[in-house]
C-alpha positions as a printed NumPy array, in Angstrom:
array([[ -0.524,  13.194,  35.215],
       [  2.005,  12.751,  32.406],
       [  0.991,   9.281,  31.369],
       [  0.194,   9.29 ,  27.653],
       [ -0.077,   6.701,  24.96 ],
       [  3.714,   6.323,  24.757],
       [  3.902,   5.505,  28.509],
       [  1.429,   2.635,  28.122],
       [  2.953,  -0.746,  27.338],
       [  0.891,  -2.317,  24.565],
       [  3.528,  -4.985,  23.795],
       [  2.074,  -7.494,  26.259],
       [ -1.126,  -7.687,  24.184],
       [  0.89 ,  -9.194,  21.306],
       [  1.863, -12.234,  23.403],
       [  0.528, -15.707,  22.564],
       [  0.192, -16.3  ,  26.306],
       [ -3.264, -15.35 ,  27.603],
       [ -1.961, -14.665,  31.148],
       [  0.539, -12.12 ,  29.813],
       [ -2.236, -10.447,  27.8  ],
       [ -4.53 , -10.382,  30.846],
       [ -1.826,  -8.695,  32.981],
       [ -1.113,  -6.13 ,  30.248],
       [ -4.836,  -5.322,  29.884],
       [ -5.232,  -4.85 ,  33.624],
       [ -2.281,  -2.425,  33.686],
       [ -3.818,  -0.487,  30.792],
       [ -7.193,  -0.422,  32.565],
       [ -5.598,   0.982,  35.739],
       [ -3.767,   3.737,  33.815],
       [ -6.951,   4.749,  31.985],
       [ -8.967,   4.764,  35.214],
       [ -6.364,   6.993,  36.926],
       [ -6.443,   9.438,  34.01 ],
       [-10.248,   9.38 ,  34.026],
       [-10.477,  10.014,  37.768],
       [ -7.978,  12.875,  37.446],
       [-10.011,  14.554,  34.682],
       [-13.268,  14.104,  36.619],
       [-11.737,  15.659,  39.742],
       [-10.478,  18.61 ,  37.676],
       [-13.983,  19.197,  36.315],
       [-15.397,  19.356,  39.831],
       [-12.854,  21.798,  41.302],
       [-12.267,  25.426,  40.22 ],
       [ -8.83 ,  25.702,  38.616],
       [ -6.337,  28.401,  37.835],
       [ -6.368,  29.538,  34.142],
       [ -2.812,  28.25 ,  33.729],
       [ -4.064,  24.691,  34.396],
       [ -6.172,  24.749,  31.23 ],
       [ -3.362,  23.676,  28.918],
       [ -2.278,  20.721,  31.063],
       [ -5.899,  19.579,  31.331],
       [ -6.254,  19.721,  27.532],
       [ -3.059,  17.693,  27.176],
       [ -4.384,  15.136,  29.686],
       [ -7.685,  14.806,  27.81 ],
       [ -5.831,  14.444,  24.519],
       [ -3.67 ,  11.706,  26.045],
       [ -6.729,   9.865,  27.34 ],
       [ -8.49 ,  10.17 ,  23.988],
       [ -5.486,   8.583,  22.223],
       [ -5.583,   5.664,  24.663],
       [ -9.333,   5.228,  24.125],
       [ -8.888,   5.315,  20.333],
       [ -6.213,   2.604,  20.632],
       [ -8.585,   0.517,  22.758],
       [-11.328,   0.986,  20.167],
       [ -8.943,  -0.362,  17.5  ],
       [ -8.128,  -3.383,  19.706],
       [-11.836,  -4.071,  20.339],
       [-12.4  ,  -4.328,  16.571],
       [ -9.087,  -5.528,  15.126],
       [ -7.183,  -7.667,  17.644],
       [ -7.057, -11.355,  16.59 ],
       [ -7.219, -12.433,  20.274],
       [-10.831, -12.671,  21.463],
       [ -9.961, -11.943,  25.115],
       [ -8.295,  -8.646,  24.146],
       [-11.248,  -7.612,  21.947],
       [-13.766,  -8.324,  24.708],
       [-11.764,  -6.743,  27.547],
       [-11.028,  -3.628,  25.438],
       [-14.749,  -3.216,  24.78 ],
       [-15.497,  -3.732,  28.481],
       [-12.975,  -1.036,  29.504],
       [-14.469,   1.413,  26.976],
       [-18.008,   0.817,  28.295],
       [-16.904,   1.223,  31.917],
       [-15.235,   4.549,  31.043],
       [-18.412,   5.678,  29.259],
       [-20.412,   4.887,  32.41 ],
       [-18.144,   7.283,  34.305],
       [-19.378,  10.092,  32.042],
       [-16.385,  10.185,  29.668],
       [-17.162,  10.321,  25.953],
       [-15.692,   7.334,  24.101],
       [-14.826,   7.117,  20.39 ],
       [-16.618,   5.197,  17.65 ],
       [-15.282,   4.121,  14.25 ],
       [-15.746,   6.394,  11.252],
       [-16.511,   4.949,   7.85 ],
       [-17.522,   1.407,   7.049],
       [-14.631,  -0.998,   7.288],
       [-11.103,  -1.364,   5.917],
       [-11.908,  -0.07 ,   2.408],
       [-13.945,   2.839,   1.049],
       [-14.464,   0.898,  -2.191],
       [-15.466,  -2.54 ,  -0.872],
       [-18.576,  -3.076,   1.307],
       [-17.579,  -4.149,   4.821],
       [-19.799,  -7.218,   4.706],
       [-17.679,  -8.647,   1.869],
       [-14.438,  -8.431,   3.872],
       [-13.496, -11.124,   6.396],
       [-14.392,  -9.941,   9.913],
       [-11.775, -10.358,  12.63 ],
       [-13.005, -13.209,  14.817],
       [-14.582, -15.119,  11.915],
       [-11.304, -16.419,  10.449],
       [-10.345, -20.11 ,  10.277],
       [ -7.382, -21.582,  12.206],
       [ -4.87 , -21.031,   9.394],
       [ -5.891, -17.413,   8.901],
       [ -5.956, -16.847,  12.665],
       [ -2.307, -17.944,  12.852],
       [ -1.461, -15.454,  10.095],
       [ -3.392, -12.664,  11.863],
       [ -1.659, -13.477,  15.165],
       [  1.782, -13.373,  13.493],
       [  1.011, -10.001,  11.923],
       [ -0.363,  -8.593,  15.179],
       [  2.642,  -9.884,  17.147],
       [  5.034,  -8.202,  14.703],
       [  3.317,  -4.814,  14.377],
       [  0.938,  -4.525,  17.337],
       [ -1.934,  -4.062,  14.925],
       [ -3.896,  -5.811,  12.206],
       [ -3.972,  -3.091,   9.589],
       [ -6.558,  -2.417,   6.893],
       [ -4.147,  -3.374,   4.101],
       [ -3.873,  -6.859,   5.634],
       [ -7.663,  -7.13 ,   5.971],
       [ -8.151,  -6.308,   2.273],
       [ -5.299,  -8.557,   1.093],
       [ -6.917, -11.407,   3.067],
       [ -9.005, -12.149,  -0.056],
       [ -5.773, -13.85 ,  -1.226],
       [ -4.215, -15.701,   1.75 ],
       [ -1.315, -17.242,  -0.182],
       [ -0.138, -13.825,  -1.34 ],
       [ -0.789, -12.209,   2.051],
       [  1.441, -14.724,   3.819],
       [  4.313, -14.013,   1.407],
       [  3.74 , -10.239,   1.631],
       [  3.766, -10.19 ,   5.447],
       [  6.864, -12.386,   5.611],
       [  8.74 , -10.083,   3.211],
       [  7.631,  -6.877,   4.948],
       [  8.544,  -8.286,   8.376],
       [ 12.031,  -9.155,   7.129],
       [ 12.547,  -5.722,   5.558],
       [ 11.429,  -3.814,   8.664],
       [ 12.37 ,  -5.946,  11.646],
       [ 14.929,  -8.669,  10.918],
       [ 18.723,  -8.346,  10.724],
       [ 19.8  ,  -6.133,   7.849],
       [ 22.22 ,  -3.386,   6.812],
       [ 20.036,  -0.469,   7.983],
       [ 19.065,   0.43 ,  11.588],
       [ 15.352,   0.067,  12.412],
       [ 14.54 ,   3.798,  12.611],
       [ 16.157,   4.387,   9.184],
       [ 13.885,   1.701,   7.699],
       [ 10.695,   3.375,   8.921],
       [ 11.94 ,   6.828,   7.914],
       [ 12.651,   5.562,   4.388],
       [  9.104,   4.121,   4.371],
       [  7.791,   7.59 ,   5.29 ],
       [  9.884,   9.223,   2.522],
       [  8.631,   6.728,  -0.078],
       [  4.927,   6.922,   0.891],
       [  5.098,  10.734,   1.024],
       [  6.122,  10.895,  -2.665],
       [  2.537,   9.815,  -3.427],
       [  1.013,  11.897,  -0.608],
       [ -0.073,   8.658,   1.085],
       [ -0.914,   9.97 ,   4.55 ],
       [ -2.219,   6.498,   5.532],
       [  1.255,   4.921,   5.269],
       [  3.055,   8.045,   6.482],
       [  0.983,   8.063,   9.712],
       [  1.584,   4.354,  10.372],
       [  5.334,   4.663,   9.941],
       [  5.607,   7.896,  11.92 ],
       [  4.213,   5.894,  14.872],
       [  6.558,   2.953,  14.137],
       [  9.552,   5.31 ,  13.735],
       [  8.932,   6.809,  17.19 ],
       [  8.261,   3.382,  18.696],
       [ 11.743,   2.109,  17.695],
       [ 13.434,   5.212,  19.131],
       [ 13.533,   7.544,  16.119],
       [ 14.302,  11.22 ,  16.743],
       [ 11.022,  13.229,  16.632],
       [ 12.931,  16.207,  15.15 ],
       [ 13.414,  14.274,  11.892],
       [  9.628,  14.344,  11.464],
       [  9.624,  18.148,  11.175],
       [ 10.941,  17.792,   7.628],
       [ 13.525,  15.982,   5.527],
       [ 15.983,  18.858,   6.104],
       [ 16.053,  17.837,   9.809],
       [ 17.103,  14.251,   9.045],
       [ 20.772,  13.234,   8.69 ],
       [ 22.486,  14.295,   5.446],
       [ 22.78 ,  10.632,   4.475],
       [ 18.974,  10.301,   4.336],
       [ 18.586,  13.694,   2.671],
       [ 20.914,  12.472,  -0.083],
       [ 18.491,   9.591,  -0.735],
       [ 15.757,  12.102,  -1.648],
       [ 16.787,  12.391,  -5.307],
       [ 16.783,   8.617,  -5.852],
       [ 13.416,   8.385,  -4.079],
       [ 11.984,  11.076,  -6.359],
       [ 13.216,   9.61 ,  -9.652],
       [ 12.431,   6.017,  -8.669],
       [  8.847,   6.909,  -7.712],
       [  7.958,   8.942, -10.8  ],
       [ 10.447,   8.437, -13.663],
       [ 12.58 ,   5.364, -12.914],
       [ 13.839,   5.182, -16.519],
       [ 16.004,   8.244, -15.741],
       [ 18.085,   6.467, -13.077],
       [ 21.765,   6.225, -14.011],
       [ 24.915,   4.882, -12.419],
       [ 25.756,   8.509, -11.565],
       [ 22.827,   8.524,  -9.09 ],
       [ 24.359,   5.43 ,  -7.483],
       [ 27.884,   6.84 ,  -7.464],
       [ 26.682,  10.047,  -5.775],
       [ 25.3  ,   8.039,  -2.862],
       [ 28.217,   5.629,  -2.502],
       [ 30.908,   8.334,  -2.665],
       [ 29.515,  11.047,  -0.393],
       [ 32.476,  10.961,   2.03 ],
       [ 31.229,  10.786,   5.638],
       [ 27.602,  10.558,   4.412],
       [ 28.243,   7.609,   2.066],
       [ 26.007,   4.58 ,   1.765],
       [ 27.476,   1.088,   1.531],
       [ 26.261,  -1.103,  -1.361],
       [ 24.38 ,  -3.353,   1.074],
       [ 22.683,  -0.358,   2.735],
       [ 21.74 ,   1.074,  -0.636],
       [ 20.158,  -2.178,  -1.825],
       [ 18.166,  -2.349,   1.435],
       [ 17.048,   1.268,   0.901],
       [ 16.102,   0.652,  -2.758],
       [ 14.001,  -2.381,  -1.809],
       [ 12.238,  -0.356,   0.91 ],
       [ 11.576,   2.569,  -1.458],
       [ 10.114,   0.323,  -4.165],
       [  8.085,  -1.613,  -1.572],
       [  6.442,   1.547,  -0.222],
       [  5.941,   3.245,  -3.592],
       [  4.037,   0.107,  -4.618],
       [  2.17 ,  -0.158,  -1.333],
       [  0.986,   3.438,  -1.801],
       [ -0.467,   2.251,  -5.127],
       [ -2.35 ,  -0.547,  -3.332],
       [ -3.551,   1.826,  -0.596],
       [ -5.136,   4.216,  -3.107],
       [ -6.107,   1.526,  -5.634],
       [ -8.226,  -0.36 ,  -3.082],
       [ -9.479,   2.744,  -1.25 ],
       [ -7.895,   1.75 ,   2.074],
       [ -9.545,   3.604,   4.985],
       [ -7.598,   5.29 ,   7.801],
       [ -6.792,   2.943,  10.699],
       [ -9.38 ,   3.14 ,  13.492],
       [ -6.896,   4.627,  16.   ],
       [ -5.426,   7.157,  13.547],
       [ -6.749,  10.566,  12.44 ],
       [ -9.854,  10.119,  10.292],
       [-10.526,   6.599,  11.628],
       [-12.657,   7.525,  14.635],
       [-14.752,  10.317,  16.09 ],
       [-15.853,  11.344,  19.584],
       [-19.046,  12.895,  18.203],
       [-22.205,  10.915,  18.995],
       [-23.919,   9.349,  15.963],
       [-26.778,  11.35 ,  14.454],
       [-30.213,   9.896,  13.733],
       [-29.228,   8.899,  10.201],
       [-26.072,   7.273,  11.629],
       [-23.672,   9.773,  10.098],
       [-23.184,  13.503,  10.252],
       [-22.144,  16.183,   7.767],
       [-18.517,  15.951,   8.896],
       [-18.554,  12.247,   7.954],
       [-19.801,  13.029,   4.46 ],
       [-17.05 ,  15.552,   3.817],
       [-14.514,  12.978,   4.97 ],
       [-15.841,  10.454,   2.469],
       [-17.58 ,   8.395,   5.165],
       [-20.947,   7.966,   3.513],
       [-23.778,   5.731,   4.598],
       [-23.545,   2.041,   3.755],
       [-26.344,   2.253,   1.22 ],
       [-24.764,   5.218,  -0.542],
       [-21.376,   3.503,  -0.626],
       [-22.849,   0.598,  -2.55 ],
       [-24.244,   2.698,  -5.365],
       [-22.181,   2.194,  -8.503],
       [-20.743,   5.626,  -9.263],
       [-19.734,   4.548, -12.754],
       [-23.188,   5.424, -13.974],
       [-26.408,   3.537, -14.633],
       [-24.989,   0.447, -16.285],
       [-27.413,  -2.421, -16.561],
       [-26.47 ,  -5.878, -15.32 ],
       [-26.907,  -7.265, -18.836],
       [-24.404,  -4.727, -20.257],
       [-21.711,  -5.698, -17.797],
       [-22.551,  -9.389, -18.33 ],
       [-21.881,  -8.967, -22.064],
       [-18.565,  -7.244, -21.237],
       [-17.395, -10.443, -19.524],
       [-18.623, -12.596, -22.405],
       [-16.891, -10.348, -24.954],
       [-13.607, -10.492, -22.993],
       [-13.724, -14.281, -22.829],
       [-14.442, -14.46 , -26.558],
       [-11.421, -12.241, -27.305],
       [ -9.249, -14.534, -25.181],
       [-10.472, -17.545, -27.177],
       [ -9.805, -15.817, -30.501],
       [ -6.316, -14.684, -29.462],
       [ -5.458, -18.228, -28.404],
       [ -6.546, -19.517, -31.807],
       [ -4.444, -16.853, -33.58 ],
       [ -1.437, -17.814, -31.476],
       [ -1.836, -21.416, -32.518],
       [ -2.156, -20.552, -36.217],
       [  0.572, -17.945, -36.784],
       [  3.337, -16.09 , -35.004],
       [  4.247, -12.47 , -35.765],
       [  7.799, -11.647, -36.903],
       [ 10.299, -10.011, -34.509],
       [ 10.011,  -6.746, -36.475],
       [  6.224,  -6.791, -36.157],
       [  6.444,  -7.567, -32.41 ],
       [  8.87 ,  -4.654, -31.882],
       [  6.592,  -2.345, -33.846],
       [  3.542,  -3.356, -31.779],
       [  5.473,  -2.635, -28.553],
       [  6.381,   0.877, -29.738],
       [  2.753,   1.527, -30.741],
       [  1.465,   0.366, -27.326],
       [  4.135,   2.367, -25.476],
       [  3.186,   5.48 , -27.468],
       [ -0.55 ,   4.931, -26.957],
       [ -0.085,   4.452, -23.202],
       [  1.029,   8.097, -23.026],
       [ -2.434,   9.246, -24.052],
       [ -4.291,   7.182, -21.46 ],
       [ -5.41 ,   9.533, -18.721],
       [ -8.484,  10.087, -16.623],
       [-11.032,  12.831, -17.145],
       [-10.585,  13.403, -13.373],
       [ -6.862,  14.022, -13.986],
       [ -5.972,  17.149, -12.082],
       [ -3.097,  18.173,  -9.855],
       [ -3.344,  17.032,  -6.242],
       [ -1.706,  19.457,  -3.815],
       [  0.107,  17.537,  -1.083],
       [ -0.811,  18.311,   2.512],
       [  1.91 ,  20.025,   4.528],
       [  2.188,  17.139,   7.032],
       [  3.068,  14.791,   4.159],
       [  5.049,  17.085,   1.84 ],
       [  7.595,  17.977,   4.524],
       [  8.953,  14.426,   4.215],
       [ 10.221,  15.02 ,   0.68 ],
       [ 11.677,  17.752,  -1.504],
       [ 10.606,  19.076,  -4.921],
       [  6.852,  18.565,  -4.507],
       [  6.188,  19.54 ,  -8.131],
       [  8.159,  16.556,  -9.496],
       [  5.775,  13.832, -10.648],
       [  5.124,  11.208, -13.296],
       [  5.831,  12.242, -16.88 ],
       [  5.351,  10.122, -19.984],
       [  8.416,   9.143, -21.981],
       [  8.2  ,  11.278, -25.075],
       [  6.703,  14.465, -23.675],
       [  8.752,  17.57 , -24.486],
       [ 10.765,  15.635, -27.08 ],
       [ 12.392,  13.395, -24.474],
       [ 13.199,   9.917, -25.772],
       [ 13.96 ,   6.994, -23.5  ],
       [ 15.574,   3.87 , -24.966],
       [ 13.542,   0.698, -24.607],
       [ 14.615,  -1.491, -21.689],
       [ 14.901,  -5.03 , -23.096],
       [ 14.243,  -7.713, -20.495],
       [ 16.415, -10.047, -22.559],
       [ 19.41 ,  -7.816, -21.679],
       [ 18.681,  -7.336, -17.977],
       [ 15.935,  -9.182, -16.106],
       [ 14.943,  -9.899, -12.526],
       [ 15.421, -13.684, -12.723],
       [ 18.961, -13.669, -14.176],
       [ 20.394, -10.403, -12.838],
       [ 18.344,  -8.489, -10.228],
       [ 17.55 , -11.482,  -8.015],
       [ 21.185, -12.567,  -7.573],
       [ 22.389,  -8.979,  -6.97 ],
       [ 19.833,  -8.413,  -4.174],
       [ 20.534, -11.804,  -2.612],
       [ 24.283, -11.212,  -2.673],
       [ 24.118,  -7.814,  -0.946],
       [ 21.075,  -8.409,   1.293],
       [ 20.856, -12.195,   1.884],
       [ 17.46 , -13.945,   1.722],
       [ 15.573, -10.827,   0.581],
       [ 15.982, -11.677,  -3.117],
       [ 14.376, -15.054,  -2.387],
       [ 11.454, -13.481,  -0.496],
       [ 10.781, -10.876,  -3.189],
       [ 11.08 , -13.477,  -5.939],
       [  8.527, -15.693,  -4.196],
       [  6.153, -12.719,  -3.861],
       [  6.524, -11.845,  -7.569],
       [  5.796, -15.441,  -8.582],
       [  2.746, -15.783,  -6.332],
       [  1.227, -12.523,  -7.617],
       [  1.934, -13.369, -11.282],
       [  0.735, -16.998, -11.127],
       [ -2.135, -16.59 ,  -8.647],
       [ -5.373, -17.899, -10.144],
       [ -8.624, -19.481,  -9.036],
       [ -9.545, -20.242, -12.671],
       [-12.555, -17.952, -12.436],
       [-13.725, -14.824, -14.259],
       [-16.742, -13.113, -12.734],
       [-19.455, -15.8  , -12.812],
       [-17.431, -18.255, -14.952],
       [-15.359, -21.178, -13.632],
       [-12.586, -23.341, -15.125],
       [-11.12 , -20.395, -17.053],
       [ -7.425, -20.133, -17.955],
       [ -6.665, -16.514, -17.032],
       [ -2.921, -16.619, -17.779],
       [ -3.297, -14.596, -21.004],
       [ -5.156, -11.82 , -19.163],
       [ -2.721, -11.756, -16.231],
       [  0.238, -11.52 , -18.602],
       [ -1.402,  -8.675, -20.544],
       [ -1.879,  -6.672, -17.312],
       [  1.71 ,  -7.295, -16.134],
       [  3.252,  -6.496, -19.516],
       [  1.121,  -3.375, -19.991],
       [  2.495,  -1.958, -16.741],
       [  6.062,  -2.75 , -17.799],
       [  5.336,  -1.261, -21.23 ],
       [  4.351,   2.029, -19.539],
       [  7.83 ,   1.98 , -17.983],
       [  9.501,   1.248, -21.336],
       [ 10.255,  -2.403, -20.502],
       [  9.876,  -4.815, -23.413],
       [  9.621,  -8.612, -23.645],
       [ 10.813,  -9.788, -27.068],
       [  8.562, -12.863, -26.998],
       [  5.307, -11.025, -26.281],
       [  2.808,  -9.773, -28.846],
       [  1.761,  -6.335, -27.549],
       [ -1.179,  -6.333, -29.937],
       [ -2.958,  -8.519, -27.34 ],
       [ -3.085,  -5.687, -24.811],
       [ -5.538,  -3.579, -26.818],
       [ -7.707,  -6.64 , -27.366],
       [ -7.91 ,  -7.539, -23.665],
       [ -7.735,  -4.243, -21.732],
       [-10.435,  -1.674, -22.459],
       [ -9.946,   2.051, -21.961],
       [-11.544,   2.32 , -18.492],
       [ -9.318,  -0.514, -17.278],
       [ -6.213,   1.122, -18.773],
       [ -7.109,   4.414, -17.076],
       [ -7.407,   2.62 , -13.737],
       [ -4.126,   0.711, -14.221],
       [ -2.148,   3.776, -15.237],
       [ -3.554,   5.901, -12.424],
       [ -2.904,   3.272,  -9.727],
       [  0.643,   2.644, -10.956],
       [  1.785,   6.153, -11.931],
       [ -0.312,   8.671,  -9.97 ],
       [ -2.117,   6.62 ,  -7.291],
       [ -3.09 ,   9.709,  -5.285],
       [ -5.566,  10.517,  -8.119],
       [ -7.502,   7.219,  -7.929],
       [-11.254,   7.652,  -7.335],
       [-14.062,   5.27 ,  -6.469],
       [-15.533,   6.054,  -9.888],
       [-12.424,   4.608, -11.575],
       [-12.544,   1.51 ,  -9.367],
       [-16.23 ,   0.952, -10.099],
       [-15.984,   1.591, -13.84 ],
       [-13.703,  -1.292, -14.844],
       [-14.734,  -4.969, -14.853],
       [-18.18 ,  -4.118, -13.529],
       [-19.354,  -7.727, -13.293],
       [-16.232,  -8.967, -11.499],
       [-16.036,  -9.651,  -7.76 ],
       [-14.193,  -7.332,  -5.366],
       [-11.725, -10.159,  -4.673],
       [-10.843, -10.139,  -8.399],
       [-10.284,  -6.374,  -8.358],
       [ -7.992,  -6.769,  -5.333],
       [ -6.204,  -9.505,  -7.311],
       [ -5.675,  -6.98 , -10.123],
       [ -4.134,  -4.596,  -7.588],
       [ -1.693,  -7.287,  -6.452],
       [ -0.545,  -7.659, -10.063],
       [ -0.233,  -3.881, -10.401],
       [  1.881,  -3.356,  -7.293],
       [  4.226,  -6.281,  -7.942],
       [  4.721,  -5.351, -11.615],
       [  5.415,  -1.77 , -10.554],
       [  7.867,  -2.853,  -7.851],
       [  9.719,  -5.1  , -10.285],
       [  9.918,  -2.325, -12.905],
       [ 11.415,   0.12 , -10.389],
       [ 13.835,  -2.535,  -9.114],
       [ 14.996,  -3.363, -12.644],
       [ 15.994,   0.237, -13.352],
       [ 17.659,   0.753,  -9.948],
       [ 19.497,  -2.584,  -9.925],
       [ 20.689,  -2.158, -13.503],
       [ 22.19 ,   1.207, -12.498],
       [ 23.907,  -0.438,  -9.495],
       [ 25.231,  -3.227, -11.744],
       [ 26.593,  -0.671, -14.222],
       [ 28.289,   1.188, -11.373],
       [ 29.889,  -2.054, -10.152],
       [ 31.225,  -3.128, -13.569]])
C-alpha cells in the first residue's frame, strides 16, 4: 500500500476541461477509498508488531491526501472540484476515518476572514485570474487571496512570478525553487519555504538538497553569501561578490544565470516581507493549516491558541490598545491637513540642493533609531535555518560600529535608465514585467483615505517609497526628505522598518497600531509599496555591482 500523496496525480484538477477534472477526481477518490479500506482491514485483524511502522506510514499518507482534499474543497476556483472534494471527505468520514478541518480563520491572521473575497464569490474577471493561478501552481495560495484586494497589481504579480518560476529562462526549474527556499529562509519564512519545498520536489528536485545547503551543489552554495548580504545589508555588495560567482571554475555562474538568480532572491526576500507584514496564515494543506482534532465546544482548543489561532471575536480586538474611534478619526484628519500644508509650501518655495541633501542625511540617521519595543532576536527553526549559512547575520543600520556607507544617488544609477535595460538584455522580457509591477504598485490609487474620497495620495505614496529607499541609503536629489517626518508617524515608521528589514519580527500589534482608521485593503496597499520598494532597492545594489564588473 505504497500510494502516497506523490503517487496521486493532482494535475488533472488544474484543467479547464470539466471532463478531465471529473476523471482526475474519480481516480483520486478510488485511491483514497483503497487506502481507507486497507487501514480499516488492518484495524480489524491482529498484526505482527513489525507491521506497526508501515501502518503508521499508510495513515500518514492518507492524512496528507485528506488535507490536500480539504484545501481543494475550500480554495479551488472550480466549483465542481470544491463540491466533489467535500463529498469525498464526508464519505470517508462516514467510514469511520477522522477527517481534517481548517485551523485559524482565513488567509490572514491580521485581517478578518469576512473582509477577504471568498473563493466562489468572485466575478468573471477575477475567476479567470484565479483559474490561471490555480492552473500554474495547483493551488490558490493565501498570498493571492490577500493581494486580491488589488486585482490590477495581483495580475501583474502572478504574471511575473509565473515567468520567473515556470517559463523559459537561464536556470533549470528545480534551481529556481531551491533559490526561492534559500531566499525565504533568510527571513525564517517557513510559509514560503514549505511551499517551495513541495514545488522543488514536484519538478524533480533531489530530496537530499533539502537536508541542508551543504548538500546542494557547490554552485548553489556559492550563492549563499550574495543571498545573505542582499537580504540584510545590500549596500555592502561589490563587484568582487559578482566576480567570485562568475569565475568559480567548474562551479561558475553565467551572467544570464546570475541575473535570474538575483531577481529570484529579491523577489522572495520581498515576498517574505509581505507574508509577515500581512500575517499570512499557513496553507490549509500544510503544517499548521489543519488539524485532525475535533472542534471543542468553544470552537477552538488550547493547541489552537498556542498556534495563534484564536477565536474570531478575539482576533478582531484591536491589540494596539484602547484607542477611541474619535482619536483615530482625528489622526486621519491631521494627516490630510499636513498633506495640504506641504502642498502649499511646495507651491510657495523650494529648498536649496544643500538643504535637500542635509534633510536626507538627517532622515537616514534618524531611521537608524526607529525600532520596535518588541524588538528581540528571533531564533530560526532548524527546518528553516538548514537552508542557509551564518544564521547570526542580519540587518544592521548603516553607521553602527563606526561603519559609513556612501549615499547611493539615484541620479547616478537608477532602475529606469540602467537596471531595467541590464535585466532585459540578460533575461529577456523580465525587465519589462518587473518594471510594470513597480509602476503599478507605485501609481496604484483609488483616491481614497480611510473614509475620505477624491484624495490625491501621491505625496503619501512617494513618502513611503522614498523612506524605504532612504533606509537603504538611496537618495533622490529632487525630493524633500523633510516631508517624511510630517507624513509618517512613529508607529508607522516602526511597522515599515520591521516589515522591510526584519519581517520575521512583525506582530499583529504593529499592524493594528498604524493608520487605525484605515481599511485593511489600504494596509495591504501599503505592503505592496513596501515590498516593491524593497525589491527595487536590492536590485539597484546588485545590478550596479554587476554593471561595475562588466565595465
